[in-house]
Coordinates of C-alpha atoms and ligand atoms in Angstrom, one line a residue:
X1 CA -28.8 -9.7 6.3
X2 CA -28.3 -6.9 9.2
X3 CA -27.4 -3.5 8.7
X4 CA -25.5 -0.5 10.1
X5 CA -25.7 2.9 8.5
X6 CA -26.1 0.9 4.9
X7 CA -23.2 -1.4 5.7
X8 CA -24.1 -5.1 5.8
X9 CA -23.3 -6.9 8.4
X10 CA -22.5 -10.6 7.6
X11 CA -23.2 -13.6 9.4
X12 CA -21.4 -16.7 10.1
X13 CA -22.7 -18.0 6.7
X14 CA -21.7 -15.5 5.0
X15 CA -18.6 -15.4 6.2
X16 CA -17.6 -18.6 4.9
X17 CA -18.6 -17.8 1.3
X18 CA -16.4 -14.5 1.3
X19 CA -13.8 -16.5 2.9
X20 CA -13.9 -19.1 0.0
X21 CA -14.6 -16.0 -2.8
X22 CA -11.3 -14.6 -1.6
X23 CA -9.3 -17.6 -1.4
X24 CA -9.8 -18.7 -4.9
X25 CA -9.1 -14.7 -5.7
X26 CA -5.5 -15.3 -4.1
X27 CA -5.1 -18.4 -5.6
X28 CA -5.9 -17.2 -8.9
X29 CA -3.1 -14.4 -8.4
X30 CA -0.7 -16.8 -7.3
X31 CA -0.8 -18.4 -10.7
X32 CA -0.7 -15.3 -12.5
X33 CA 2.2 -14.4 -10.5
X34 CA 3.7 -17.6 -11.4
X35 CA 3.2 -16.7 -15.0
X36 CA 4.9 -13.3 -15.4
X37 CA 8.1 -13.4 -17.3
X38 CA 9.4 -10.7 -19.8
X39 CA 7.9 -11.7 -23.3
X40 CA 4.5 -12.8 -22.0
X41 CA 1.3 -11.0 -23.8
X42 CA -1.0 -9.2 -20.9
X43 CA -3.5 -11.4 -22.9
X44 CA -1.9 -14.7 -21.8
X45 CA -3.1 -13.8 -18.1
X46 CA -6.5 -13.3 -19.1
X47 CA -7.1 -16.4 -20.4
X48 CA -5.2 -18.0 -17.4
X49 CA -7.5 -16.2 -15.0
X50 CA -10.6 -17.2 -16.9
X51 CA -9.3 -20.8 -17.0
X52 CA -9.1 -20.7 -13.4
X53 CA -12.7 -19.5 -12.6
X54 CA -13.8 -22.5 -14.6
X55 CA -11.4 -25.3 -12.5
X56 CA -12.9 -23.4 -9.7
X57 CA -16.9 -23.5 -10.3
X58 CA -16.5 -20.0 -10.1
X59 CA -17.8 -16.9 -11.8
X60 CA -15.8 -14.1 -13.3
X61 CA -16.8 -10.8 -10.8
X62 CA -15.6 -8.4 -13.1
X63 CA -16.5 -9.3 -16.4
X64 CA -19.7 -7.6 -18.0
X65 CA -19.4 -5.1 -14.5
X66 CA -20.6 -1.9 -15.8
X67 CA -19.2 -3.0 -19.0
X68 CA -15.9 -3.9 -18.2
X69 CA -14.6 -6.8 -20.9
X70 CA -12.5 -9.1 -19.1
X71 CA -11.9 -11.2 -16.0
X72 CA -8.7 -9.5 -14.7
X73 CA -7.8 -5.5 -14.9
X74 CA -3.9 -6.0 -16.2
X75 CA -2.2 -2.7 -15.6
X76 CA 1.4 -1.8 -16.4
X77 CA 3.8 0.8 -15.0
X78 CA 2.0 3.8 -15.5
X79 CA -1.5 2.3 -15.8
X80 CA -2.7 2.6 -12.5
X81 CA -6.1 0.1 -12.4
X82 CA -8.7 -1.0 -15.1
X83 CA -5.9 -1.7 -17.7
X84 CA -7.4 -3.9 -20.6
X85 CA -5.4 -7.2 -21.6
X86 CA -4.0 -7.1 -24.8
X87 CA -1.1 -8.0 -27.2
X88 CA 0.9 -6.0 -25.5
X89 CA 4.3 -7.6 -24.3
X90 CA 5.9 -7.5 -21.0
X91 CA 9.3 -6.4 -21.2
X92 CA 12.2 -6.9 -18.2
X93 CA 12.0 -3.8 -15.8
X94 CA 8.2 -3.3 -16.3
X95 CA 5.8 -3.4 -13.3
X96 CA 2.4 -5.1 -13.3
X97 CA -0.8 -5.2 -11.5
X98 CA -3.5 -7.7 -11.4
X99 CA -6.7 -7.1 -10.4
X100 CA -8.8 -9.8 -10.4
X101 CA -12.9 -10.6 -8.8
X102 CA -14.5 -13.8 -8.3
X103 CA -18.6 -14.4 -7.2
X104 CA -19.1 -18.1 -5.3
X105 CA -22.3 -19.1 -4.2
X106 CA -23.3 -15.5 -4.8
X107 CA -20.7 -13.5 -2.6
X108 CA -17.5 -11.6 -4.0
X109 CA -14.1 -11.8 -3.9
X110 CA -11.5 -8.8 -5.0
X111 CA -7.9 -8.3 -4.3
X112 CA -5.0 -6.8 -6.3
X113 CA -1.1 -7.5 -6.4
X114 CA 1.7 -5.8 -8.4
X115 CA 4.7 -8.0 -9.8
X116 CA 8.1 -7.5 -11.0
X117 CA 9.4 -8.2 -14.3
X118 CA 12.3 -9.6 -13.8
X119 CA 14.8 -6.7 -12.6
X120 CA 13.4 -3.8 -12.3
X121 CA 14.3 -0.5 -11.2
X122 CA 15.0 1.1 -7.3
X123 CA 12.0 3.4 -8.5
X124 CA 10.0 0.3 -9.3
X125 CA 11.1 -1.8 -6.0
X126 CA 10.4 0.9 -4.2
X127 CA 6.9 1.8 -4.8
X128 CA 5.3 -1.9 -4.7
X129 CA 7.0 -1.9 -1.2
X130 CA 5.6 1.0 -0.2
X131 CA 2.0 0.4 -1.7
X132 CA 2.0 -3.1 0.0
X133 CA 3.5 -1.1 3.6
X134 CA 0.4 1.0 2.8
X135 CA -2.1 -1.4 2.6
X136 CA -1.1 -3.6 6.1
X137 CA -0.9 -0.6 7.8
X138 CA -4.6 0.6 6.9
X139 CA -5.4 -3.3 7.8
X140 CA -4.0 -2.4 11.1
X141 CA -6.6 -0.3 11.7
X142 CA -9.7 -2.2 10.2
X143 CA -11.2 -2.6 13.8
X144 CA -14.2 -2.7 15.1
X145 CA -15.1 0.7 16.5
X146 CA -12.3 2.7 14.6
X147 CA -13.7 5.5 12.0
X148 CA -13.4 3.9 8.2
X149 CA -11.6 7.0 7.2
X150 CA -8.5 5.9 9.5
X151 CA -7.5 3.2 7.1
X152 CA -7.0 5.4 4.8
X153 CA -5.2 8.3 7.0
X154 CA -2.5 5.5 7.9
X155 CA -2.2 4.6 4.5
X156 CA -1.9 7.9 3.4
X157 CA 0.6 8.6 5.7
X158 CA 2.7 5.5 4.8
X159 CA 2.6 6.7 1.6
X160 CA 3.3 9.7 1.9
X161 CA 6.4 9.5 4.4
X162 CA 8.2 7.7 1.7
X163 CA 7.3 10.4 -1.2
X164 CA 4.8 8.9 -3.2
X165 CA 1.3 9.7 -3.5
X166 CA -2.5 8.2 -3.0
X167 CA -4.9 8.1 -6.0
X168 CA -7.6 10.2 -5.0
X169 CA -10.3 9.1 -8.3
X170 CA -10.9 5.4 -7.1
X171 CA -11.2 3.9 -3.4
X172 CA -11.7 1.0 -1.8
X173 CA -15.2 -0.2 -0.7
X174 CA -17.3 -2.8 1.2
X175 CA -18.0 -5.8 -0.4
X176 CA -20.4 -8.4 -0.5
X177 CA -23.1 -9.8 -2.4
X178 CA -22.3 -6.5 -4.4
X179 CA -19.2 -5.8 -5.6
X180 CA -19.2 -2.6 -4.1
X181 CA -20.9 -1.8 -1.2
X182 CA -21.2 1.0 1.9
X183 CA -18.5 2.0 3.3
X184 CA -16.2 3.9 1.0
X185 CA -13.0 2.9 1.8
X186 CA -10.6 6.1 0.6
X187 CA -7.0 5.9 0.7
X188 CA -6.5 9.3 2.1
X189 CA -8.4 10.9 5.1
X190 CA -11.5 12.8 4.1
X191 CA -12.7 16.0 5.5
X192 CA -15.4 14.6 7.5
X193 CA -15.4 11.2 9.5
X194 CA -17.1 8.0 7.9
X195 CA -18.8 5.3 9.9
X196 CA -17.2 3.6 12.9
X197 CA -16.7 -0.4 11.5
X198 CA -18.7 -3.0 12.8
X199 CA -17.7 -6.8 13.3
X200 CA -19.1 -8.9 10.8
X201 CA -18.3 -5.6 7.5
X202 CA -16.1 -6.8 4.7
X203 CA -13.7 -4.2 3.2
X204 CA -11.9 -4.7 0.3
X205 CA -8.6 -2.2 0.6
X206 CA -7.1 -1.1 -1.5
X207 CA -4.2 1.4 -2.5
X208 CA -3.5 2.4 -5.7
X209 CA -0.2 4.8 -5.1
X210 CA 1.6 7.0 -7.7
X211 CA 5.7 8.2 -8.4
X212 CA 4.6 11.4 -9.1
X213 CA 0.9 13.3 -9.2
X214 CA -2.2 11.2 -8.1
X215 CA -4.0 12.9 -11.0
X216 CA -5.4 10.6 -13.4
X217 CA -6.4 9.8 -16.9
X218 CA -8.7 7.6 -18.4
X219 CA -7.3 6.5 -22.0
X220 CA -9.9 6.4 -24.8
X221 CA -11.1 3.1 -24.3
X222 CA -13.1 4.7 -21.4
X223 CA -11.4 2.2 -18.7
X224 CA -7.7 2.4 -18.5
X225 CA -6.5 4.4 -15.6
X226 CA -3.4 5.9 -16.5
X227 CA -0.9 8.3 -14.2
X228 CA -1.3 11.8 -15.6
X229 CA 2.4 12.7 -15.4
X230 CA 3.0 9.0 -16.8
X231 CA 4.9 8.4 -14.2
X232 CA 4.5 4.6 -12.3
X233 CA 2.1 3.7 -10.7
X234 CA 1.5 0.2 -8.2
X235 CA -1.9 -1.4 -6.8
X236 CA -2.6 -3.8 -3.6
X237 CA -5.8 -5.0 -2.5
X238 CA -7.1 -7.3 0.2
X239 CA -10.6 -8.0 1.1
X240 CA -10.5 -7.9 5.3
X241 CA -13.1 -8.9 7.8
X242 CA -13.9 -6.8 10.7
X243 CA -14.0 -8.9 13.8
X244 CA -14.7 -8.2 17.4
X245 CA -10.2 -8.7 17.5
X246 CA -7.9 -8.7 15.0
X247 CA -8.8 -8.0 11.4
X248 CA -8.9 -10.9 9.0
X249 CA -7.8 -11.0 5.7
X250 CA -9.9 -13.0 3.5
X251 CA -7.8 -13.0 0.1
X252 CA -5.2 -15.7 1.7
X253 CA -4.5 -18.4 -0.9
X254 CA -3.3 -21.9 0.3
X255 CA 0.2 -20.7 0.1
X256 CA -0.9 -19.1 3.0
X257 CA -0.6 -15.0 3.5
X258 CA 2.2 -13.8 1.5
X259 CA 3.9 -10.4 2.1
X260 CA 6.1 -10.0 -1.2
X261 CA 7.9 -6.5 -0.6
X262 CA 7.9 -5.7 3.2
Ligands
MF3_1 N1 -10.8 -3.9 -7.5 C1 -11.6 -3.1 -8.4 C2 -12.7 -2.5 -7.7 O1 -13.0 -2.9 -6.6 C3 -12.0 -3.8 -9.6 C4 -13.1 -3.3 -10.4 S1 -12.8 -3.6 -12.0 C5 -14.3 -3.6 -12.8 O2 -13.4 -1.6 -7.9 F1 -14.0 -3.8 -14.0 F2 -14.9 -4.7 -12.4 F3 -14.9 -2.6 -12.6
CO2 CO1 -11.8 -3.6 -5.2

């Protein structure tokens, strides 16, 4: 596989993996998004996630990552990534985000959605729109030639013209036959530039963006990211090719690309 600055470049090959990685990915989140209702156990998606990597021939990309326990990251309201399935219920008004990472034929895929739960608050609507707005407007910019670090000053920007915050602790990332790979992929603009992108990078994007501070916690069970001020908290991730035109998102199920909020 080629490189640039330790960024791997993929070929056509490749390409088709990550395409089919990422589609599975989506179509695994449609189905979870299907599933929420108020009542439902975070567990129940879980086990619905797993059940889908197996009716896919695929493998789980998160589970046994650096320890982490599950298939899916299952964070609600103010859990902002890495929340654990559990017993815990969802109740009308809460927000939630799946996270969820496949491997086929040795390549990843990785994209993130937050859902309603049945009504829920302005405060609520307002910050999945805005985290969503966020993430297609760092897409926009996921060209070949343009500095990494402009994704995330346009979704910083996005974010940050509607009063909310970006989570500085976590970023996105290239992705691969690793999970995470070169580029970082921050959600805010860094002092210094990054590497211009090259056709032929995948970069998974991905803002997580905050009501309140972007400072976070991490609960006891040394994964759950949690808004420090407890305030809410939304995720959105695509994984996006660079081409030598327009970027391509990769995490498009069959339902075809779906834009839920803006
Ligand atoms: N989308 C997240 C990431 O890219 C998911 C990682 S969860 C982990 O980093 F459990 F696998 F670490
Ligand atoms: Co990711």
């Amino acid at each position: 596989m080629k490189k640039y600055r330790g960024a791997f470049i993929k070929n056509e090959r490749e390409i088709s993996c990550m395409r089919e990685a990422n589609r599975v990915v989506a179509n695994i989140l449609d189905a979870l998004g299907d599933a929420v209702a108020p009542g439902i156990p975070t567990r129940d998606f879980e086990d619905l996630a797993r059940e889908l990597c197996k009716e896919y021939k695929v493998q789980p990309g998160f589970l046994g990552y650096c320890g982490y326990p599950f298939v899916l990251c299952c964070s609600v309201n103010e859990q902002v990534v890495h929340g654990f399935p559990s017993e815990r219920l969802l109740r009308e008004g809460d927000i939630v985000s799946f996270d969820m990472g496949v491997i086929y034929d040795g390549f990843y895929g990785d994209a993130a959605r937050t859902y309603p739960v049945g009504e829920v608050s302005d405060k609520a609507a307002a910050i999945m729109r805005v985290t969503e707005a966020s993430l297609y407007a760092g897409i926009e910019r996921a060209r070949r030639g343009f500095d990494v670090y402009e994704i995330g000053a346009a979704v910083q920007a996005c974010v940050e013209a509607a009063g909310f915050s970006v989570v500085r602790r976590f970023v996105g990332h290239g992705i691969g036959r690793a999970m995470h790979e070169k580029p970082e992929v921050p959600n805010f603009r860094p002092k210094m530039g990054g590497m211009p992108l090259q056709a032929g990078m995948v970069v998974a994007i991905e803002p997580m963006v905050t009501e309140g501070t972007y400072e976070v916690d991490i609960l006891e069970d040394n994964w759950t990211a949690v808004t420090r001020d407890r305030k809410l908290a939304a995720h959105f991730e695509h994984s996006v090719l660079i081409t030598a035109k327009e970027p391509e998102i990769l995490s498009v199920s069959d339902r075809g690309l779906t834009r839920f909020f803006c």
